[in-house]
Coordinates of N, CA and C in Angstrom, one line a residue:
M1 N 0.8 -1.2 0.0 CA 0.0 0.0 0.0 C 0.9 1.2 0.0
T2 N 0.5 2.2 -0.8 CA 1.2 3.5 -0.8 C 0.5 4.4 0.2
L3 N 1.2 4.9 1.2 CA 0.6 5.7 2.3 C 0.6 7.2 1.9
H4 N -0.5 7.8 2.2 CA -0.6 9.3 1.9 C 0.5 9.9 2.8
H5 N 1.2 10.9 2.3 CA 2.2 11.6 3.1 C 2.4 13.0 2.7
V6 N 3.0 13.8 3.5 CA 3.3 15.2 3.3 C 4.8 15.3 3.4
R7 N 5.4 16.0 2.4 CA 6.9 16.3 2.4 C 7.1 17.8 2.5
R8 N 8.0 18.1 3.4 CA 8.3 19.6 3.6 C 9.7 19.7 3.8
G9 N 10.3 20.8 3.4 CA 11.7 21.2 3.8 C 12.7 20.5 2.9
S10 N 14.0 20.6 3.3 CA 15.1 20.0 2.6 C 16.2 19.6 3.6
G11 N 17.0 18.7 3.2 CA 18.1 18.2 4.1 C 17.9 16.8 4.3
A12 N 18.6 16.3 5.4 CA 18.5 14.8 5.7 C 17.0 14.5 6.0
P13 N 16.5 13.3 5.4 CA 15.1 13.0 5.6 C 14.8 12.6 7.0
L14 N 13.6 12.9 7.4 CA 13.1 12.5 8.8 C 11.6 12.1 8.6
L15 N 11.4 10.8 9.0 CA 10.0 10.3 8.8 C 9.3 10.4 10.1
L16 N 8.1 11.0 10.1 CA 7.2 11.2 11.3 C 6.0 10.2 11.2
V17 N 5.8 9.5 12.4 CA 4.7 8.5 12.5 C 3.8 8.9 13.6
H18 N 2.6 9.2 13.3 CA 1.6 9.8 14.3 C 1.0 8.6 15.2
G19 N 0.3 9.0 16.2 CA -0.5 8.1 17.0 C -1.9 8.1 16.6
L20 N -2.8 7.7 17.5 CA -4.2 7.7 17.3 C -4.6 9.1 17.1
G21 N -5.5 9.4 16.0 CA -5.9 10.7 15.8 C -5.9 11.2 14.4
A22 N -5.2 12.3 14.2 CA -5.3 13.1 12.9 C -4.5 12.6 11.8
G23 N -3.7 11.6 12.0 CA -2.7 11.3 10.9 C -1.6 12.3 10.9
S24 N -1.1 12.6 9.7 CA 0.1 13.5 9.6 C -0.2 14.9 10.2
Q25 N -1.4 15.3 10.3 CA -1.7 16.6 10.8 C -1.4 16.7 12.3
S26 N -1.2 15.6 13.0 CA -0.9 15.6 14.4 C 0.4 16.3 14.7
W27 N 1.3 16.4 13.6 CA 2.6 17.0 13.8 C 2.5 18.5 13.5
G28 N 1.3 19.0 13.2 CA 1.2 20.4 12.9 C 1.9 21.4 13.8
P29 N 1.9 21.2 15.1 CA 2.5 22.2 16.0 C 4.0 22.4 15.8
I30 N 4.7 21.3 15.3 CA 6.1 21.4 15.2 C 6.6 21.1 13.7
L31 N 5.7 21.0 12.8 CA 6.2 20.6 11.4 C 7.0 21.7 10.8
D32 N 6.6 22.9 11.0 CA 7.4 24.0 10.4 C 8.8 24.1 11.0
T33 N 8.9 23.9 12.3 CA 10.2 23.9 12.9 C 11.1 22.8 12.4
L34 N 10.6 21.6 12.3 CA 11.4 20.5 11.8 C 11.8 20.7 10.3
A35 N 10.8 21.2 9.5 CA 11.1 21.3 8.1 C 12.1 22.5 7.8
A36 N 12.3 23.3 8.8 CA 13.3 24.4 8.6 C 14.7 23.8 8.5
E37 N 14.9 22.6 9.1 CA 16.2 22.0 9.1 C 16.3 20.7 8.4
R38 N 15.2 20.1 8.1 CA 15.2 18.7 7.5 C 14.2 18.6 6.5
E39 N 14.3 17.5 5.6 CA 13.3 17.1 4.7 C 12.3 16.2 5.6
V40 N 11.2 16.7 5.8 CA 10.2 16.0 6.7 C 9.2 15.2 5.9
I41 N 9.0 13.9 6.2 CA 8.0 13.1 5.5 C 7.1 12.7 6.6
A42 N 5.9 13.2 6.6 CA 4.9 12.9 7.6 C 3.8 12.0 7.0
I43 N 3.7 10.8 7.4 CA 2.8 9.8 6.8 C 1.4 9.8 7.5
D44 N 0.4 9.3 6.8 CA -0.8 8.9 7.4 C -0.8 7.4 7.5
L45 N -0.9 6.8 8.7 CA -0.9 5.3 8.8 C -2.2 4.8 8.2
P46 N -2.2 3.5 7.8 CA -3.4 2.9 7.2 C -4.6 3.2 8.1
G47 N -5.7 3.7 7.4 CA -6.9 3.9 8.1 C -7.0 5.2 8.9
F48 N -6.0 6.1 8.7 CA -5.9 7.4 9.3 C -5.6 8.5 8.3
G49 N -6.1 9.7 8.5 CA -5.8 10.7 7.6 C -6.4 10.4 6.2
Q50 N -5.6 10.4 5.2 CA -6.0 10.1 3.8 C -5.6 8.7 3.3
S51 N -5.0 7.9 4.2 CA -4.6 6.6 3.8 C -5.7 5.6 4.0
P52 N -5.9 4.7 3.0 CA -7.0 3.7 3.2 C -6.6 2.7 4.3
P53 N -7.6 2.0 4.9 CA -7.3 1.0 5.9 C -6.6 -0.2 5.3
L54 N -6.0 -1.0 6.2 CA -5.4 -2.3 5.8 C -6.5 -3.2 5.4
A55 N -6.2 -4.1 4.4 CA -7.2 -5.0 3.9 C -7.4 -6.1 4.9
G56 N -6.4 -6.5 5.7 CA -6.5 -7.6 6.6 C -6.4 -7.1 8.1
E57 N -5.7 -7.9 8.9 CA -5.5 -7.7 10.3 C -4.8 -6.4 10.6
V58 N -5.4 -5.7 11.6 CA -4.7 -4.4 12.1 C -4.0 -4.8 13.4
S59 N -2.7 -4.7 13.4 CA -1.9 -4.9 14.6 C -0.7 -4.0 14.5
I60 N 0.0 -3.9 15.6 CA 1.2 -3.1 15.6 C 2.2 -3.7 14.6
A61 N 2.2 -5.0 14.4 CA 3.1 -5.6 13.5 C 2.7 -5.3 12.0
T62 N 1.4 -5.3 11.7 CA 1.0 -5.0 10.3 C 1.1 -3.5 10.0
L63 N 0.9 -2.7 11.0 CA 1.1 -1.2 10.8 C 2.6 -0.9 10.6
A64 N 3.4 -1.6 11.4 CA 4.9 -1.4 11.2 C 5.3 -2.0 9.8
D65 N 4.7 -3.1 9.4 CA 5.0 -3.6 8.0 C 4.7 -2.6 7.0
A66 N 3.5 -1.9 7.1 CA 3.1 -0.8 6.2 C 4.1 0.3 6.1
V67 N 4.6 0.7 7.3 CA 5.6 1.8 7.3 C 7.0 1.3 6.7
A68 N 7.4 0.1 7.1 CA 8.6 -0.5 6.5 C 8.5 -0.6 5.0
G69 N 7.3 -1.0 4.5 CA 7.1 -1.0 3.0 C 7.2 0.4 2.4
F70 N 6.6 1.4 3.1 CA 6.7 2.8 2.6 C 8.2 3.2 2.5
I71 N 9.0 2.9 3.5 CA 10.4 3.3 3.5 C 11.1 2.6 2.3
Q72 N 10.8 1.4 2.1 CA 11.4 0.7 1.0 C 11.0 1.3 -0.4
E73 N 9.7 1.5 -0.5 CA 9.1 2.0 -1.7 C 9.6 3.4 -2.1
Q74 N 9.8 4.2 -1.1 CA 10.3 5.6 -1.3 C 11.8 5.7 -1.3
G75 N 12.5 4.6 -1.2 CA 14.0 4.6 -1.2 C 14.6 5.3 -0.1
L76 N 14.0 5.3 1.1 CA 14.5 6.1 2.2 C 15.5 5.4 3.0
G77 N 15.7 4.1 2.9 CA 16.9 3.4 3.5 C 17.0 3.6 4.9
T78 N 18.0 4.2 5.4 CA 18.3 4.4 6.8 C 17.8 5.7 7.3
V79 N 16.6 6.0 6.9 CA 15.9 7.3 7.3 C 15.7 7.3 8.8
S80 N 16.0 8.5 9.4 CA 15.7 8.7 10.8 C 14.1 8.7 11.0
T81 N 13.7 8.3 12.2 CA 12.2 8.2 12.4 C 11.9 8.9 13.8
A82 N 10.7 9.5 13.8 CA 10.2 10.0 15.1 C 8.7 9.6 15.1
G83 N 8.3 9.2 16.3 CA 6.9 8.8 16.5 C 6.4 9.3 17.8
Q84 N 5.0 9.3 17.9 CA 4.4 9.7 19.2 C 3.3 8.7 19.5
S85 N 3.2 8.3 20.8 CA 2.2 7.4 21.2 C 2.2 6.0 20.4
M86 N 1.2 5.7 19.7 CA 1.2 4.5 18.9 C 2.3 4.6 17.9
G87 N 2.5 5.8 17.3 CA 3.5 5.9 16.3 C 4.9 5.7 16.9
A88 N 5.1 6.1 18.2 CA 6.3 5.9 18.9 C 6.6 4.4 19.1
R89 N 5.5 3.7 19.4 CA 5.7 2.2 19.5 C 6.1 1.6 18.1
I90 N 5.5 2.1 17.0 CA 5.8 1.6 15.7 C 7.3 1.9 15.3
V91 N 7.8 3.1 15.6 CA 9.2 3.4 15.3 C 10.1 2.6 16.1
L92 N 9.8 2.3 17.4 CA 10.6 1.4 18.2 C 10.6 0.0 17.6
E93 N 9.4 -0.5 17.1 CA 9.3 -1.8 16.5 C 10.2 -1.8 15.2
L94 N 10.2 -0.8 14.4 CA 11.0 -0.8 13.2 C 12.5 -0.8 13.6
A95 N 12.9 0.0 14.6 CA 14.3 -0.1 15.1 C 14.7 -1.5 15.6
R96 N 13.7 -2.1 16.3 CA 14.0 -3.5 16.8 C 14.2 -4.4 15.6
R97 N 13.6 -4.2 14.5 CA 13.7 -5.0 13.3 C 15.0 -4.6 12.5
G98 N 15.6 -3.5 12.9 CA 16.8 -3.1 12.1 C 16.4 -2.2 10.9
V99 N 15.2 -1.6 10.9 CA 14.7 -0.8 9.9 C 14.9 0.7 10.2
G100 N 15.4 1.5 9.3 CA 15.6 2.9 9.5 C 17.0 3.2 10.1
G101 N 17.1 4.4 10.8 CA 18.3 4.9 11.4 C 18.1 5.3 12.8
D102 N 18.4 6.6 13.1 CA 18.1 7.1 14.4 C 16.6 7.1 14.7
T103 N 16.2 7.0 16.0 CA 14.8 6.8 16.4 C 14.5 7.7 17.6
V104 N 13.5 8.5 17.5 CA 13.0 9.2 18.7 C 11.5 8.8 18.9
A105 N 11.2 8.2 20.1 CA 9.9 7.7 20.4 C 9.4 8.5 21.6
L106 N 8.3 9.2 21.4 CA 7.7 10.1 22.4 C 6.4 9.4 23.0
D107 N 6.5 9.1 24.3 CA 5.4 8.5 25.0 C 4.9 7.3 24.4
P108 N 5.7 6.3 24.1 CA 5.2 5.1 23.4 C 4.3 4.2 24.2
G109 N 3.4 3.5 23.6 CA 2.6 2.5 24.2 C 3.3 1.2 24.2
G110 N 2.7 0.2 24.9 CA 3.2 -1.2 24.9 C 4.1 -1.6 26.0
F111 N 4.3 -0.7 27.0 CA 5.2 -1.0 28.1 C 4.5 -1.1 29.4
W112 N 3.2 -1.4 29.3 CA 2.3 -1.3 30.5 C 2.2 -2.7 31.1
T113 N 1.7 -2.8 32.3 CA 1.3 -4.1 33.0 C -0.1 -4.4 32.5
D114 N -0.5 -5.6 32.8 CA -1.9 -6.0 32.4 C -2.9 -5.0 33.1
R115 N -2.7 -4.7 34.3 CA -3.6 -3.8 35.0 C -3.6 -2.4 34.4
E116 N -2.4 -1.9 34.0 CA -2.3 -0.6 33.4 C -3.0 -0.5 32.1
V117 N -2.8 -1.6 31.3 CA -3.5 -1.6 29.9 C -5.0 -1.7 30.1
A118 N -5.4 -2.3 31.1 CA -6.9 -2.4 31.3 C -7.4 -1.0 31.7
V119 N -6.7 -0.3 32.5 CA -7.1 1.1 32.9 C -7.0 2.0 31.6
F120 N -6.0 1.9 30.9 CA -5.8 2.6 29.6 C -7.0 2.4 28.7
S121 N -7.4 1.1 28.5 CA -8.5 0.8 27.7 C -9.8 1.3 28.3
G122 N -10.0 1.1 29.6 CA -11.2 1.5 30.2 C -11.4 3.0 30.3
T123 N -10.4 3.8 30.2 CA -10.5 5.3 30.2 C -10.5 5.9 28.8
L124 N -9.7 5.4 27.9 CA -9.6 6.0 26.6 C -10.8 5.6 25.7
R125 N -11.3 4.4 25.8 CA -12.4 4.1 25.0 C -13.6 5.0 25.2
P126 N -14.0 5.2 26.5 CA -15.1 6.2 26.7 C -14.8 7.6 26.2
S127 N -13.5 8.0 26.3 CA -13.1 9.3 25.8 C -13.4 9.4 24.3
I128 N -13.0 8.3 23.6 CA -13.2 8.2 22.1 C -14.7 8.3 21.8
R129 N -15.5 7.5 22.5 CA -16.9 7.5 22.3 C -17.5 8.9 22.5
L130 N -17.0 9.6 23.6 CA -17.5 11.0 23.8 C -17.2 11.9 22.7
V131 N -15.9 11.8 22.2 CA -15.5 12.7 21.1 C -16.4 12.4 19.9
K132 N -16.7 11.2 19.6 CA -17.5 10.8 18.5 C -18.9 11.5 18.6
T133 N -19.4 11.4 19.8 CA -20.8 12.0 20.1 C -20.8 13.5 19.9
L134 N -19.7 14.1 20.3 CA -19.6 15.6 20.3 C -18.9 16.1 19.0
R135 N -18.7 15.3 18.0 CA -17.9 15.6 16.9 C -18.4 17.0 16.2
A136 N -19.6 17.1 16.0 CA -20.1 18.4 15.4 C -19.8 19.6 16.2
A137 N -19.8 19.4 17.6 CA -19.7 20.6 18.5 C -18.2 20.8 18.8
L138 N -17.3 20.0 18.4 CA -15.9 20.1 18.8 C -15.3 21.5 18.6
P139 N -15.4 22.1 17.4 CA -14.8 23.5 17.2 C -15.3 24.5 18.3
T140 N -16.6 24.4 18.6 CA -17.1 25.3 19.7 C -16.6 25.0 21.0
L141 N -16.6 23.7 21.4 CA -16.1 23.3 22.7 C -14.7 23.5 22.9
L142 N -13.9 23.3 21.9 CA -12.4 23.5 22.0 C -12.1 25.0 22.0
G143 N -13.0 25.8 21.5 CA -12.7 27.3 21.6 C -12.9 27.9 22.9
N144 N -13.5 27.1 23.9 CA -13.7 27.6 25.2 C -12.6 26.9 26.2
P145 N -11.9 27.7 26.9 CA -10.8 27.1 27.8 C -11.4 26.1 28.8
V146 N -12.6 26.3 29.3 CA -13.1 25.5 30.3 C -13.5 24.1 29.7
S147 N -14.3 24.1 28.6 CA -14.7 22.9 28.0 C -13.5 22.2 27.3
R148 N -12.5 23.0 26.8 CA -11.3 22.4 26.3 C -10.5 21.7 27.3
S149 N -10.4 22.2 28.5 CA -9.7 21.6 29.6 C -10.4 20.3 30.0
A150 N -11.7 20.3 30.0 CA -12.5 19.1 30.4 C -12.3 18.0 29.4
L151 N -12.3 18.3 28.1 CA -12.1 17.3 27.1 C -10.7 16.8 27.0
L152 N -9.7 17.6 27.3 CA -8.3 17.2 27.1 C -7.5 16.9 28.4
A153 N -8.2 16.8 29.5 CA -7.5 16.6 30.8 C -6.7 15.3 30.8
Q154 N -7.1 14.3 30.0 CA -6.3 13.0 30.0 C -5.1 13.1 29.1
F155 N -5.1 14.1 28.2 CA -4.0 14.2 27.2 C -3.0 15.2 27.4
S156 N -3.3 16.3 28.1 CA -2.5 17.5 28.2 C -2.3 17.9 29.6
A157 N -1.1 18.3 30.0 CA -0.9 18.9 31.3 C -1.4 20.3 31.5
R158 N -1.6 21.0 30.3 CA -2.0 22.4 30.3 C -3.1 22.6 29.2
P159 N -4.2 21.9 29.3 CA -5.1 22.0 28.1 C -5.7 23.4 27.9
W160 N -5.8 24.2 29.0 CA -6.4 25.6 28.9 C -5.4 26.5 28.1
A161 N -4.1 26.1 28.0 CA -3.2 27.0 27.3 C -3.1 26.6 25.8
L162 N -3.7 25.6 25.4 CA -3.6 25.1 24.0 C -4.6 25.9 23.2
S163 N -4.3 26.0 21.9 CA -5.3 26.6 21.0 C -6.2 25.5 20.4
A164 N -7.4 25.9 20.0 CA -8.3 25.0 19.4 C -7.7 24.5 18.1
E165 N -6.9 25.3 17.4 CA -6.3 24.9 16.1 C -5.3 23.8 16.3
T166 N -4.6 23.8 17.5 CA -3.6 22.8 17.8 C -4.3 21.4 18.0
V167 N -5.4 21.4 18.7 CA -5.9 20.1 19.2 C -7.1 19.5 18.3
L168 N -7.7 20.4 17.6 CA -8.9 20.0 16.9 C -8.6 18.8 15.9
P169 N -7.5 18.9 15.1 CA -7.3 17.8 14.1 C -7.2 16.4 14.8
D170 N -6.5 16.3 16.0 CA -6.4 15.0 16.6 C -7.7 14.5 17.2
L171 N -8.5 15.4 17.8 CA -9.8 14.9 18.3 C -10.7 14.6 17.2
R172 N -10.7 15.4 16.2 CA -11.6 15.0 15.0 C -11.2 13.7 14.4
G173 N -9.8 13.5 14.4 CA -9.3 12.2 13.8 C -9.8 11.0 14.7
L174 N -9.7 11.2 16.0 CA -10.2 10.1 16.9 C -11.6 9.7 16.5
A175 N -12.4 10.7 16.2 CA -13.8 10.5 16.0 C -14.1 9.9 14.6
T176 N -13.3 10.2 13.6 CA -13.6 9.9 12.2 C -12.7 8.9 11.6
A177 N -11.5 8.6 12.1 CA -10.6 7.7 11.4 C -11.2 6.3 11.4
P178 N -11.2 5.6 10.2 CA -11.8 4.3 10.1 C -11.1 3.2 11.0
S179 N -9.8 3.5 11.3 CA -9.1 2.4 12.0 C -8.9 2.7 13.5
T180 N -9.5 3.7 14.0 CA -9.4 4.0 15.4 C -9.7 2.8 16.3
G181 N -10.8 2.2 16.1 CA -11.2 1.1 16.9 C -10.3 -0.1 16.8
A182 N -9.9 -0.4 15.5 CA -9.0 -1.6 15.3 C -7.7 -1.3 15.9
A183 N -7.2 -0.1 15.8 CA -5.9 0.2 16.4 C -5.9 0.2 17.9
M184 N -7.0 0.6 18.5 CA -7.2 0.5 19.9 C -7.2 -1.0 20.3
D185 N -7.8 -1.8 19.6 CA -7.8 -3.3 19.9 C -6.4 -3.8 19.8
A186 N -5.6 -3.3 18.8 CA -4.2 -3.8 18.6 C -3.4 -3.4 19.8
L187 N -3.6 -2.2 20.3 CA -2.8 -1.7 21.4 C -3.2 -2.4 22.7
T188 N -4.5 -2.6 22.9 CA -4.9 -3.1 24.2 C -5.1 -4.7 24.3
K189 N -5.3 -5.3 23.2 CA -5.5 -6.7 23.2 C -4.3 -7.5 22.6
G190 N -3.4 -6.8 21.9 CA -2.3 -7.4 21.3 C -1.1 -7.6 22.3
P191 N 0.0 -8.2 21.8 CA 1.1 -8.3 22.7 C 1.8 -7.0 23.1
K192 N 2.5 -7.0 24.2 CA 3.3 -5.9 24.6 C 4.5 -5.7 23.6
Q193 N 5.1 -4.6 23.7 CA 6.2 -4.3 22.8 C 7.5 -5.1 23.2
A194 N 8.0 -5.8 22.2 CA 9.3 -6.5 22.5 C 10.4 -5.6 22.4
G195 N 11.5 -5.9 23.1 CA 12.7 -5.0 23.1 C 13.7 -5.5 22.2
A196 N 14.9 -4.8 22.3 CA 16.1 -5.1 21.4 C 17.3 -5.1 22.3
P197 N 18.1 -6.2 22.2 CA 19.3 -6.3 23.0 C 20.3 -5.2 22.7
A198 N 21.1 -4.9 23.6 CA 22.1 -3.8 23.4 C 23.0 -4.1 22.2
G199 N 23.2 -3.1 21.4 CA 24.1 -3.2 20.3 C 23.4 -3.7 19.0
T200 N 22.1 -3.8 19.0 CA 21.4 -4.4 17.8 C 20.6 -3.3 17.1
L201 N 20.4 -2.1 17.6 CA 19.6 -1.1 16.9 C 20.4 -0.5 15.7
P202 N 19.7 0.0 14.7 CA 20.4 0.5 13.5 C 21.0 1.9 13.7
G203 N 20.6 2.6 14.8 CA 21.1 3.9 15.0 C 20.8 4.3 16.5
R204 N 21.0 5.6 16.8 CA 20.7 6.1 18.1 C 19.2 5.9 18.4
A205 N 18.9 5.7 19.7 CA 17.5 5.7 20.1 C 17.3 6.6 21.3
T206 N 16.2 7.4 21.2 CA 15.8 8.3 22.3 C 14.4 8.1 22.6
I207 N 14.1 7.9 23.9 CA 12.7 7.8 24.3 C 12.4 9.0 25.2
G208 N 11.4 9.8 24.7 CA 10.9 10.9 25.5 C 9.6 10.6 26.2
W209 N 9.5 11.2 27.4 CA 8.3 10.9 28.2 C 7.8 12.1 29.0
G210 N 6.5 12.4 29.0 CA 6.0 13.5 29.7 C 5.9 13.1 31.2
R211 N 6.3 13.9 32.1 CA 6.3 13.6 33.5 C 4.8 13.5 34.0
R212 N 3.9 14.2 33.3 CA 2.5 14.2 33.7 C 1.6 13.5 32.7
D213 N 2.2 12.5 32.1 CA 1.4 11.7 31.1 C 0.4 10.8 31.8
L214 N -0.9 11.0 31.5 CA -2.0 10.2 32.1 C -2.4 9.1 31.2
V215 N -1.8 8.9 30.0 CA -2.2 7.9 29.1 C -1.2 6.7 29.1
T216 N 0.0 7.0 28.8 CA 1.1 6.0 29.1 C 1.9 6.6 30.3
L217 N 1.7 5.9 31.4 CA 2.2 6.5 32.7 C 3.7 6.6 32.8
P218 N 4.2 7.6 33.5 CA 5.6 7.8 33.5 C 6.4 6.7 34.0
R219 N 5.8 5.8 34.9 CA 6.6 4.7 35.4 C 6.9 3.7 34.3
Q220 N 6.2 3.7 33.2 CA 6.4 2.8 32.1 C 7.7 3.2 31.3
A221 N 8.2 4.4 31.5 CA 9.4 4.8 30.8 C 10.6 3.9 31.2
H222 N 10.7 3.5 32.4 CA 11.8 2.7 32.9 C 11.7 1.3 32.3
R223 N 10.5 0.8 32.1 CA 10.4 -0.5 31.4 C 10.8 -0.4 30.0
A224 N 10.5 0.7 29.3 CA 10.9 0.9 27.9 C 12.4 1.0 27.8
V225 N 13.1 1.7 28.7 CA 14.5 1.7 28.6 C 15.1 0.4 29.0
S226 N 14.5 -0.4 29.8 CA 15.0 -1.7 30.1 C 14.9 -2.6 28.9
A227 N 13.8 -2.4 28.2 CA 13.6 -3.2 26.9 C 14.5 -2.8 25.8
F228 N 14.9 -1.5 25.8 CA 15.8 -0.9 24.8 C 17.0 -0.3 25.5
P229 N 17.9 -1.1 26.0 CA 19.0 -0.6 26.9 C 19.9 0.4 26.2
D230 N 19.9 0.5 24.8 CA 20.7 1.5 24.2 C 20.1 2.8 24.1
A231 N 18.8 2.9 24.5 CA 18.1 4.2 24.3 C 18.4 5.1 25.5
E232 N 18.4 6.4 25.1 CA 18.5 7.5 26.1 C 17.2 8.0 26.4
L233 N 16.9 8.2 27.7 CA 15.6 8.7 28.2 C 15.6 10.2 28.4
H234 N 14.6 10.8 27.9 CA 14.5 12.3 28.0 C 13.1 12.6 28.7
W235 N 13.1 13.3 29.8 CA 11.9 13.7 30.5 C 11.4 15.1 30.0
F236 N 10.2 15.2 29.7 CA 9.5 16.5 29.4 C 8.8 16.9 30.7
E237 N 9.4 17.8 31.4 CA 8.8 18.3 32.7 C 7.5 19.0 32.4
G238 N 6.5 18.8 33.3 CA 5.2 19.5 33.1 C 4.5 19.2 31.8
C239 N 4.7 18.0 31.3 CA 4.1 17.7 30.0 C 3.3 16.5 30.0
G240 N 2.2 16.4 29.3 CA 1.3 15.3 29.2 C 1.7 14.3 28.1
H241 N 0.7 13.7 27.5 CA 0.9 12.7 26.5 C 1.4 13.2 25.1
F242 N 1.1 14.4 24.8 CA 1.5 15.0 23.5 C 2.6 16.1 23.7
P243 N 3.8 15.7 23.7 CA 4.9 16.7 23.8 C 4.8 17.8 22.7
Q244 N 4.3 17.4 21.5 CA 4.2 18.5 20.5 C 3.1 19.5 20.8
W245 N 2.2 19.2 21.7 CA 1.2 20.1 22.2 C 1.8 21.0 23.4
D246 N 2.2 20.3 24.4 CA 2.6 20.9 25.7 C 4.0 21.5 25.7
A247 N 4.9 21.0 24.9 CA 6.3 21.5 24.9 C 6.8 21.4 23.4
P248 N 6.2 22.2 22.5 CA 6.5 22.0 21.1 C 8.0 22.4 20.8
D249 N 8.5 23.4 21.3 CA 9.9 23.8 21.1 C 10.9 22.7 21.5
E250 N 10.6 22.2 22.7 CA 11.5 21.2 23.3 C 11.4 19.9 22.5
A251 N 10.2 19.5 22.1 CA 10.0 18.3 21.3 C 10.7 18.4 20.0
A252 N 10.5 19.5 19.3 CA 11.2 19.7 18.0 C 12.7 19.6 18.2
R253 N 13.2 20.3 19.2 CA 14.7 20.3 19.4 C 15.2 18.9 19.7
L254 N 14.5 18.2 20.5 CA 14.9 16.8 20.8 C 15.0 16.0 19.6
I255 N 14.0 16.1 18.7 CA 13.9 15.3 17.5 C 15.1 15.6 16.6
L256 N 15.3 16.9 16.4 CA 16.4 17.4 15.5 C 17.8 17.0 16.1
D257 N 18.0 17.2 17.4 CA 19.3 16.9 18.0 C 19.6 15.4 18.0
R258 N 18.6 14.6 18.1 CA 18.8 13.1 18.3 C 18.6 12.3 17.0
T259 N 18.5 13.0 15.9 CA 18.5 12.3 14.6 C 19.4 13.0 13.6
S260 N 19.8 12.2 12.6 CA 20.7 12.8 11.6 C 20.4 12.2 10.3

């Protein structure tokens, strides 16, 4: 499958892989900053944005297969990758397979205990249902700091400080993407993320985590680093699940500094 993607800027290529939500638009808050220094390729995963869903099983493995196929199809070779949430898990899976080059994973899923993943599923699924119910009213609700804070309390450490333009694409994507439900099943019912022994990754690896992440809890960061012992851990202080929302300058700088 050919994935829909956006290319911006010039320089060494950098592949961006989004999480649940808007597809490539999820990188909107930092795309210009990244593209000022790099050729940025922001993809829509299958069933998100403008990419069609997978014909068969939706799993982390098959989504990673689709991204690996895109890298090969586009002749990107040892391209550096950055991902957030589900996308962060996918870029770590690619690195584990030896695909790509340097890797930056922001708040990845897959490093939870059984109890933690049950809580994740039990809280995020109702949030997705609520967003679907409120889809038509989202622009109005997100334009008010009080209702915006109520809707985004699980995702952002400072939802009142965000603009509606920043967050609307991701919430609208949660409500409308054909593969949201299947991807949630892949995350919550599929296997946890496998790790990579020291010395086996194709490039540098950096795992970034928000200290106030309520989706993938901060204590999971140490499990991620244990699974990927070559990875360097970076903490985003006062940040929730979306570093590109809560700390856009820091998130962009980390990605640029830790990839080549």
